[in-house]
Short mmCIF file of C-alpha atoms in Angstrom, two decimals:
data_model
loop_
_atom_site.label_atom_id
_atom_site.label_comp_id
_atom_site.label_asym_id
_atom_site.label_seq_id
_atom_site.Cartn_x
_atom_site.Cartn_y
_atom_site.Cartn_z
CA UNK A 1 17.18 65.94 94.33
CA UNK A 2 19.23 62.84 94.96
CA UNK A 3 16.34 60.94 96.47
CA UNK A 4 14.19 61.57 93.44
CA UNK A 5 16.95 60.53 91.27
CA UNK A 6 17.46 57.30 93.25
CA UNK A 7 13.83 56.51 93.15
CA UNK A 8 13.65 57.28 89.58
CA UNK A 9 16.55 54.96 88.99
CA UNK A 10 14.99 52.20 91.10
CA UNK A 11 11.75 52.51 89.18
CA UNK A 12 13.55 52.09 85.96
CA UNK A 13 15.44 49.06 87.22
CA UNK A 14 12.24 47.29 88.38
CA UNK A 15 10.49 47.93 85.11
CA UNK A 16 13.46 46.53 83.19
CA UNK A 17 13.52 43.36 85.32
CA UNK A 18 9.83 42.69 84.69
CA UNK A 19 10.33 43.14 80.95
CA UNK A 20 13.27 40.72 80.93
CA UNK A 21 11.30 37.90 82.68
CA UNK A 22 8.44 38.36 80.26
CA UNK A 23 10.62 37.86 77.08
CA UNK A 24 12.29 34.73 78.48
CA UNK A 25 8.98 33.05 79.22
CA UNK A 26 7.73 34.02 75.83
CA UNK A 27 10.72 32.30 74.22
CA UNK A 28 10.21 29.14 76.29
CA UNK A 29 6.54 29.08 75.45
CA UNK A 30 7.29 29.44 71.71
CA UNK A 31 9.75 26.58 71.80
CA UNK A 32 7.31 24.45 73.75
CA UNK A 33 4.44 25.15 71.36
CA UNK A 34 6.69 24.41 68.37
CA UNK A 35 7.69 21.01 69.80
CA UNK A 36 4.09 20.22 70.64
CA UNK A 37 3.09 21.15 67.10
CA UNK A 38 5.67 18.80 65.59
CA UNK A 39 4.52 15.97 67.85
CA UNK A 40 0.89 16.66 67.01
CA UNK A 41 1.61 16.66 63.25
CA UNK A 42 3.51 13.37 63.41
CA UNK A 43 0.66 11.64 65.19
CA UNK A 44 -2.29 13.13 63.33
CA UNK A 45 -1.06 12.91 59.67
CA UNK A 46 0.79 9.63 59.18
CA UNK A 47 -1.36 8.37 56.23
CA UNK A 48 -0.80 11.05 53.61
CA UNK A 49 2.95 10.39 53.59
CA UNK A 50 2.29 6.65 53.34
CA UNK A 51 -0.16 7.29 50.50
CA UNK A 52 2.37 9.35 48.63
CA UNK A 53 4.93 6.59 48.93
CA UNK A 54 2.31 4.07 47.91
CA UNK A 55 1.38 6.07 44.79
CA UNK A 56 5.01 6.42 43.81
CA UNK A 57 5.43 2.69 44.24
CA UNK A 58 2.32 1.95 42.17
CA UNK A 59 3.46 4.33 39.42
CA UNK A 60 6.88 2.71 39.41
CA UNK A 61 5.33 -0.75 39.22
CA UNK A 62 3.06 0.37 36.37
CA UNK A 63 6.02 1.71 34.42
CA UNK A 64 7.90 -1.52 34.92
CA UNK A 65 4.88 -3.50 33.77
CA UNK A 66 4.47 -1.38 30.62
CA UNK A 67 8.16 -1.57 29.84
CA UNK A 68 7.98 -5.33 30.28
CA UNK A 69 5.00 -5.52 27.93
CA UNK A 70 6.76 -3.32 25.36
CA UNK A 71 9.81 -5.52 25.60
CA UNK A 72 7.73 -8.64 25.16
CA UNK A 73 5.87 -7.05 22.24
CA UNK A 74 9.14 -6.00 20.62
CA UNK A 75 10.54 -9.46 21.04
CA UNK A 76 7.37 -10.89 19.52
CA UNK A 77 7.61 -8.59 16.48
CA UNK A 78 11.26 -9.47 16.03
CA UNK A 79 10.46 -13.18 16.18
CA UNK A 80 7.62 -12.68 13.68
CA UNK A 81 9.88 -10.68 11.33
CA UNK A 82 12.55 -13.37 11.57
CA UNK A 83 9.96 -16.03 10.81
CA UNK A 84 8.73 -14.11 7.73
CA UNK A 85 12.26 -13.51 6.46
CA UNK A 86 13.05 -17.13 7.12
CA UNK A 87 10.14 -18.22 4.95
CA UNK A 88 11.19 -15.76 2.23
CA UNK A 89 14.76 -17.03 2.17
CA UNK A 90 13.50 -20.60 2.04
CA UNK A 91 11.58 -19.89 -1.18
CA UNK A 92 13.54 -18.56 -4.19
CA UNK A 93 10.28 -17.62 -5.91
CA UNK A 94 9.18 -15.53 -2.94
CA UNK A 95 12.58 -13.82 -2.86
CA UNK A 96 12.40 -13.04 -6.58
CA UNK A 97 8.88 -11.68 -6.19
CA UNK A 98 10.02 -9.44 -3.32
CA UNK A 99 13.00 -8.26 -5.35
CA UNK A 100 10.81 -7.44 -8.35
CA UNK A 101 8.25 -5.64 -6.18
CA UNK A 102 10.95 -3.45 -4.64
CA UNK A 103 12.43 -2.76 -8.07
CA UNK A 104 9.03 -1.82 -9.48
CA UNK A 105 8.41 0.60 -6.62
CA UNK A 106 11.83 2.20 -7.13
CA UNK A 107 11.16 2.40 -10.86
CA UNK A 108 7.76 4.04 -10.39
CA UNK A 109 9.25 6.56 -7.98
CA UNK A 110 12.05 7.43 -10.38
CA UNK A 111 9.61 7.71 -13.30
CA UNK A 112 7.33 9.97 -11.29
CA UNK A 113 10.25 12.21 -10.39
CA UNK A 114 11.33 12.36 -14.03
CA UNK A 115 7.79 13.25 -15.14
CA UNK A 116 7.60 15.95 -12.48
CA UNK A 117 10.93 17.43 -13.57
CA UNK A 118 9.74 17.37 -17.18
CA UNK A 119 6.61 19.32 -16.25
CA UNK A 120 8.54 21.79 -14.07
CA UNK A 121 11.07 22.40 -16.86
CA UNK A 122 8.26 23.01 -19.33
CA UNK A 123 9.15 20.11 -21.65
CA UNK A 124 6.60 19.58 -24.44
CA UNK A 125 4.31 16.56 -24.13
CA UNK A 126 3.09 14.75 -27.23
CA UNK A 127 -0.65 14.36 -27.77
CA UNK A 128 -0.09 10.59 -27.75
CA UNK A 129 0.56 10.80 -24.03
CA UNK A 130 -2.88 12.22 -23.25
CA UNK A 131 -4.73 8.95 -22.75
CA UNK A 132 -7.55 8.02 -20.37
CA UNK A 133 -6.43 6.81 -16.94
CA UNK A 134 -7.96 3.38 -17.55
CA UNK A 135 -5.51 2.84 -20.42
CA UNK A 136 -2.40 3.90 -18.53
CA UNK A 137 -3.25 1.83 -15.46
CA UNK A 138 -3.97 -1.42 -17.34
CA UNK A 139 -1.28 -4.09 -16.92
CA UNK A 140 0.02 -5.84 -20.06
CA UNK A 141 2.35 -8.71 -20.75
CA UNK A 142 4.25 -7.08 -23.59
CA UNK A 143 4.26 -4.24 -26.08
CA UNK A 144 5.51 -5.27 -29.53
CA UNK A 145 6.71 -2.35 -31.61
CA UNK A 146 7.24 -3.16 -35.30
CA UNK A 147 9.82 -0.76 -36.67
CA UNK A 148 8.77 0.49 -40.10
CA UNK A 149 9.42 3.27 -42.62
CA UNK A 150 7.38 5.44 -44.97
CA UNK A 151 8.36 3.29 -47.96
CA UNK A 152 7.40 -0.02 -46.33
CA UNK A 153 3.66 -0.17 -47.03
CA UNK A 154 3.91 -3.58 -48.72
CA UNK A 155 5.91 -4.99 -45.81
CA UNK A 156 3.27 -3.79 -43.36
CA UNK A 157 0.52 -5.38 -45.41
CA UNK A 158 2.42 -8.69 -45.45
CA UNK A 159 2.71 -8.57 -41.64
CA UNK A 160 -1.00 -7.79 -41.28
CA UNK A 161 -1.80 -10.75 -43.52
CA UNK A 162 0.30 -13.18 -41.44
CA UNK A 163 1.41 -12.80 -37.83
CA UNK A 164 -0.23 -9.52 -36.69
CA UNK A 165 -3.97 -9.93 -36.04
CA UNK A 166 -6.08 -7.30 -37.80
CA UNK A 167 -8.66 -4.87 -36.39
CA UNK A 168 -10.94 -6.32 -33.73
CA UNK A 169 -8.80 -9.42 -33.28
CA UNK A 170 -5.85 -7.24 -32.34
CA UNK A 171 -7.96 -5.31 -29.80
CA UNK A 172 -9.21 -8.59 -28.37
CA UNK A 173 -5.60 -9.72 -28.04
CA UNK A 174 -4.87 -6.65 -25.94
CA UNK A 175 -7.87 -7.17 -23.67
CA UNK A 176 -7.64 -10.93 -23.17
CA UNK A 177 -3.91 -11.67 -23.45
CA UNK A 178 -2.33 -8.34 -22.55
CA UNK A 179 -0.38 -8.11 -25.83
CA UNK A 180 -0.13 -4.73 -27.57
CA UNK A 181 1.08 -4.61 -31.19
CA UNK A 182 1.81 -1.45 -33.18
CA UNK A 183 3.79 -0.33 -36.22
CA UNK A 184 6.24 2.31 -35.00
CA UNK A 185 7.01 5.36 -37.11
CA UNK A 186 7.85 9.02 -36.61
CA UNK A 187 7.21 11.89 -39.01
CA UNK A 188 8.93 13.27 -42.07
CA UNK A 189 11.28 16.25 -42.20
CA UNK A 190 8.33 18.26 -43.50
CA UNK A 191 5.48 17.55 -41.05
CA UNK A 192 2.11 17.35 -42.72
CA UNK A 193 3.63 16.51 -46.09
CA UNK A 194 2.60 13.74 -48.46
CA UNK A 195 4.45 11.03 -46.49
CA UNK A 196 2.75 11.92 -43.24
CA UNK A 197 -0.64 12.14 -44.91
CA UNK A 198 -0.18 8.67 -46.39
CA UNK A 199 0.57 7.21 -42.93
CA UNK A 200 -2.42 9.05 -41.49
CA UNK A 201 -4.70 7.53 -44.12
CA UNK A 202 -3.30 4.07 -43.36
CA UNK A 203 -3.81 4.65 -39.65
CA UNK A 204 -7.42 5.65 -40.23
CA UNK A 205 -8.00 2.36 -42.01
CA UNK A 206 -6.15 -0.04 -39.70
CA UNK A 207 -5.59 1.82 -36.39
CA UNK A 208 -2.33 -0.03 -35.75
CA UNK A 209 0.32 2.72 -35.61
CA UNK A 210 2.32 4.28 -32.80
CA UNK A 211 3.43 7.70 -33.97
CA UNK A 212 6.62 9.03 -32.41
CA UNK A 213 7.89 12.56 -31.92
CA UNK A 214 10.86 11.71 -34.11
CA UNK A 215 12.15 12.63 -37.57
CA UNK A 216 12.59 9.48 -39.68
CA UNK A 217 16.00 8.69 -41.18
CA UNK A 218 18.29 5.64 -41.43
CA UNK A 219 21.07 7.32 -39.45
CA UNK A 220 18.56 8.18 -36.72
CA UNK A 221 17.62 4.60 -35.76
CA UNK A 222 19.30 4.88 -32.35
CA UNK A 223 17.27 8.00 -31.55
CA UNK A 224 14.11 6.29 -32.82
CA UNK A 225 14.76 3.24 -30.62
CA UNK A 226 15.20 5.43 -27.57
CA UNK A 227 12.05 7.40 -28.37
CA UNK A 228 10.09 4.21 -28.96
CA UNK A 229 10.92 2.70 -25.56
CA UNK A 230 10.29 6.02 -23.82
CA UNK A 231 6.91 6.47 -25.52
CA UNK A 232 5.78 2.86 -25.10
CA UNK A 233 6.71 2.91 -21.42
CA UNK A 234 4.67 6.08 -20.92
CA UNK A 235 1.61 4.69 -22.71
CA UNK A 236 1.45 1.08 -21.53
CA UNK A 237 2.42 -0.53 -18.24
CA UNK A 238 3.87 -3.83 -19.46
CA UNK A 239 6.26 -6.48 -18.20
CA UNK A 240 8.24 -6.40 -21.45
CA UNK A 241 8.84 -4.06 -24.39
CA UNK A 242 9.80 -5.64 -27.71
CA UNK A 243 11.28 -4.12 -30.84
CA UNK A 244 11.14 -6.06 -34.12
CA UNK A 245 11.75 -5.09 -37.75
CA UNK A 246 8.92 -5.26 -40.27
CA UNK A 247 10.78 -7.81 -42.43
CA UNK A 248 10.97 -10.45 -39.67
CA UNK A 249 8.48 -13.27 -39.08
CA UNK A 250 7.30 -13.59 -35.46
CA UNK A 251 5.26 -16.23 -33.65
CA UNK A 252 3.52 -14.05 -31.06
CA UNK A 253 2.22 -16.83 -28.78
CA UNK A 254 5.67 -18.42 -28.66
CA UNK A 255 7.24 -15.02 -27.93
CA UNK A 256 4.78 -14.41 -25.08
CA UNK A 257 5.46 -17.83 -23.57
CA UNK A 258 9.21 -17.27 -23.81
CA UNK A 259 9.11 -13.86 -22.14
CA UNK A 260 6.79 -15.11 -19.39
CA UNK A 261 9.64 -17.27 -18.11
CA UNK A 262 11.50 -14.12 -17.04
CA UNK A 263 8.64 -12.24 -15.41
CA UNK A 264 10.21 -12.52 -11.96
CA UNK A 265 13.50 -11.00 -13.17
CA UNK A 266 13.51 -7.20 -12.77
CA UNK A 267 16.24 -6.33 -15.30
CA UNK A 268 16.36 -8.64 -18.33
CA UNK A 269 17.73 -8.02 -21.84
CA UNK A 270 16.70 -10.81 -24.23
CA UNK A 271 17.83 -11.47 -27.78
CA UNK A 272 20.38 -13.23 -29.97
CA UNK A 273 23.59 -11.92 -28.46
CA UNK A 274 26.51 -11.18 -30.78
CA UNK A 275 29.84 -9.40 -30.77
CA UNK A 276 30.64 -8.33 -34.32
CA UNK A 277 33.70 -6.46 -35.57
CA UNK A 278 33.97 -2.69 -35.24
CA UNK A 279 34.15 -1.46 -38.85
CA UNK A 280 36.42 1.56 -39.11
CA UNK A 281 36.49 1.72 -42.92
CA UNK A 282 34.26 4.41 -44.39
CA UNK A 283 31.72 3.52 -47.05
CA UNK A 284 31.01 -0.01 -45.83
CA UNK A 285 27.70 -1.08 -44.34
CA UNK A 286 27.52 -0.71 -40.54
CA UNK A 287 30.53 1.64 -40.52
CA UNK A 288 31.27 2.83 -37.00
CA UNK A 289 32.31 6.53 -36.98
CA UNK A 290 33.34 6.25 -33.32
CA UNK A 291 35.48 3.16 -33.88
CA UNK A 292 38.36 4.69 -31.89
CA UNK A 293 36.33 4.32 -28.68
CA UNK A 294 36.54 0.54 -28.95
CA UNK A 295 40.32 0.29 -28.84
CA UNK A 296 42.66 -0.91 -31.56
CA UNK A 297 41.55 -1.50 -35.14
CA UNK A 298 40.04 -4.96 -35.58
CA UNK A 299 38.48 -5.06 -32.11
CA UNK A 300 34.95 -6.30 -31.55
CA UNK A 301 31.90 -4.77 -29.93
CA UNK A 302 30.73 -5.74 -26.47
CA UNK A 303 27.96 -8.35 -26.34
CA UNK A 304 24.60 -7.01 -27.48
CA UNK A 305 21.38 -8.33 -29.02
CA UNK A 306 21.08 -8.35 -32.80
CA UNK A 307 18.73 -5.66 -34.06
CA UNK A 308 16.10 -7.79 -35.80
CA UNK A 309 14.28 -8.56 -32.54
CA UNK A 310 15.01 -7.97 -28.87
CA UNK A 311 13.06 -7.48 -25.66
CA UNK A 312 13.75 -5.61 -22.45
CA UNK A 313 11.96 -5.73 -19.11
CA UNK A 314 9.93 -2.91 -17.64
CA UNK A 315 12.68 -1.59 -15.39
CA UNK A 316 15.11 -1.22 -18.29
CA UNK A 317 12.50 0.62 -20.35
CA UNK A 318 12.00 2.93 -17.38
CA UNK A 319 15.78 3.45 -17.16
CA UNK A 320 15.86 4.54 -20.82
CA UNK A 321 12.89 6.84 -20.28
CA UNK A 322 14.39 8.53 -17.23
CA UNK A 323 17.89 8.94 -18.70
CA UNK A 324 16.99 9.54 -22.34
CA UNK A 325 18.68 12.93 -22.47
CA UNK A 326 22.09 11.61 -21.43
CA UNK A 327 22.24 8.23 -23.20
CA UNK A 328 24.81 8.23 -25.98
CA UNK A 329 23.71 7.19 -29.48
CA UNK A 330 26.01 5.19 -31.72
CA UNK A 331 25.20 4.96 -35.41
CA UNK A 332 24.04 1.34 -35.07
CA UNK A 333 20.90 1.11 -32.90
CA UNK A 334 21.58 -2.39 -31.56
CA UNK A 335 25.02 -1.26 -30.38
CA UNK A 336 23.47 1.80 -28.76
CA UNK A 337 20.94 -0.28 -26.84
CA UNK A 338 23.64 -2.66 -25.59
CA UNK A 339 25.83 0.25 -24.50
CA UNK A 340 23.03 1.75 -22.39
CA UNK A 341 23.02 -1.32 -20.17
CA UNK A 342 26.77 -1.51 -19.62
CA UNK A 343 27.55 -1.00 -15.96
CA UNK A 344 24.03 -1.96 -14.89
CA UNK A 345 23.06 -5.14 -13.07
CA UNK A 346 21.33 -6.61 -16.14
CA UNK A 347 20.82 -10.26 -17.03
CA UNK A 348 21.70 -10.87 -20.70
CA UNK A 349 19.70 -13.77 -22.15
CA UNK A 350 21.07 -15.26 -25.37
CA UNK A 351 18.06 -17.03 -26.91
CA UNK A 352 18.77 -18.48 -30.35
CA UNK A 353 15.06 -19.12 -30.96
CA UNK A 354 14.79 -15.40 -31.59
CA UNK A 355 16.97 -15.60 -34.72
CA UNK A 356 16.13 -18.73 -36.72
CA UNK A 357 16.84 -18.87 -40.43
CA UNK A 358 13.99 -19.16 -42.92
CA UNK A 359 15.23 -22.58 -43.95
CA UNK A 360 15.75 -24.25 -40.58
CA UNK A 361 12.62 -22.77 -38.95
CA UNK A 362 10.48 -25.25 -40.90
CA UNK A 363 12.08 -28.47 -39.65
CA UNK A 364 12.29 -27.02 -36.14
CA UNK A 365 8.53 -26.38 -36.25
CA UNK A 366 7.94 -29.93 -37.45
CA UNK A 367 10.01 -31.19 -34.53
CA UNK A 368 7.87 -29.18 -32.11
CA UNK A 369 10.58 -26.59 -31.40
CA UNK A 370 8.83 -23.57 -32.89
CA UNK A 371 11.00 -20.51 -33.46
CA UNK A 372 10.11 -17.14 -31.98
CA UNK A 373 11.46 -15.18 -34.94
CA UNK A 374 12.78 -16.10 -38.39
CA UNK A 375 14.73 -14.14 -41.02
CA UNK A 376 17.66 -14.39 -43.45
CA UNK A 377 20.98 -13.33 -42.00
CA UNK A 378 22.25 -12.39 -45.46
CA UNK A 379 19.52 -9.74 -45.78
CA UNK A 380 19.30 -8.81 -42.08
CA UNK A 381 15.64 -9.74 -42.47
CA UNK A 382 13.56 -11.91 -44.76
CA UNK A 383 14.83 -11.36 -48.27
CA UNK A 384 12.02 -9.82 -50.36
CA UNK A 385 9.81 -10.06 -47.27
CA UNK A 386 6.79 -8.43 -48.90
CA UNK A 387 6.62 -11.36 -51.30
CA UNK A 388 7.89 -14.18 -49.08
CA UNK A 389 6.31 -13.47 -45.68
CA UNK A 390 3.25 -15.60 -46.37
CA UNK A 391 5.40 -18.55 -47.40
CA UNK A 392 7.57 -18.30 -44.28
CA UNK A 393 4.43 -18.02 -42.17
CA UNK A 394 2.96 -21.14 -43.77
CA UNK A 395 6.11 -23.19 -43.15
CA UNK A 396 7.24 -21.79 -39.80
CA UNK A 397 4.09 -20.36 -38.21
CA UNK A 398 2.75 -21.64 -34.88
CA UNK A 399 -0.80 -22.22 -36.19
CA UNK A 400 -3.97 -20.10 -36.33
CA UNK A 401 -5.25 -21.13 -32.89
CA UNK A 402 -1.99 -20.74 -30.97
CA UNK A 403 -2.82 -17.28 -29.65
CA UNK A 404 -6.36 -18.22 -28.62
CA UNK A 405 -5.12 -21.24 -26.67
CA UNK A 406 -2.12 -19.45 -25.14
CA UNK A 407 -2.04 -18.72 -21.42
CA UNK A 408 0.70 -16.48 -20.06
#
């Protein structure tokens, strides 16, 4: 029993020793093969690692080159921009042109927004606004609106016979000189009545009216002025918009030449500037119901152009059009217009050639200093203009060929 057990034990011990030697050699062999594998890899694959480094280097160099080129290009653009700005600042005309271009773009954007809001809000649009695209896109020098009334047929005829070209000549003036001329009138309190029919018959004969969506009335002149500028701006793209009364004599070629001097100015308000007293007493002509807004009794108005004739640039007409619903109306239209420009960066031009008397306009014309507009201060227009307009035109007019020879 014990022998078997001893042998059995010795057999087990021998088997265990053989197994132990076998695991040790296996471990040594594994370590040896691992080291040999590392050595073999280092010797057989040196290039791929070098290539990877090389590619990284090339990519880095390419990025540096591109960044350098971008930097050089940026510097070049900056130098070019500085050169352009330098040239602009050297030339006042170029600077004024740039200023006007920017202002026109801002004006067009604001006008487009206002038109869009009007459409969205469902505001009614007059039939006068539905014109062909070719008409609205045409560029004009000036639009001259002659303020008139239902009772002023004889005045209109005197203007047609003197300083406003008739029919085809007027259309030719629009096409060749860019000057639009229209009598401006609204409608009566009873639309379609006898007064409106009379104007419609006159329009059919002469074709020289601009009809406004406005009810006529002496106390509504401020509203009519605002509607006129809004309507004219919508219909014609002009550099200037002029308002003149139908009892004033105007030399159109001289007016065009005078306004052309200010074409590069974006916001210009031109007329005979005045600052008359604020009349608080009721019953007198030009009474100011809102006199208390102008301070103590006896104060004067701010500077504004007299109402017989004045002109505003395109941007100011656009301003009136865009803000027409919030512009306050005083009873006197010339005061209203002047008040709308308070607080704006507007150049006021006081041009006394726009308000000559009917006596001194003759000797000024003889001296070569032709007046733009002539009237009698005592009548706020030419006294008895329907009868005297031809005489004033003969003495103070610029000549029959002035418009044909004019270049603006």
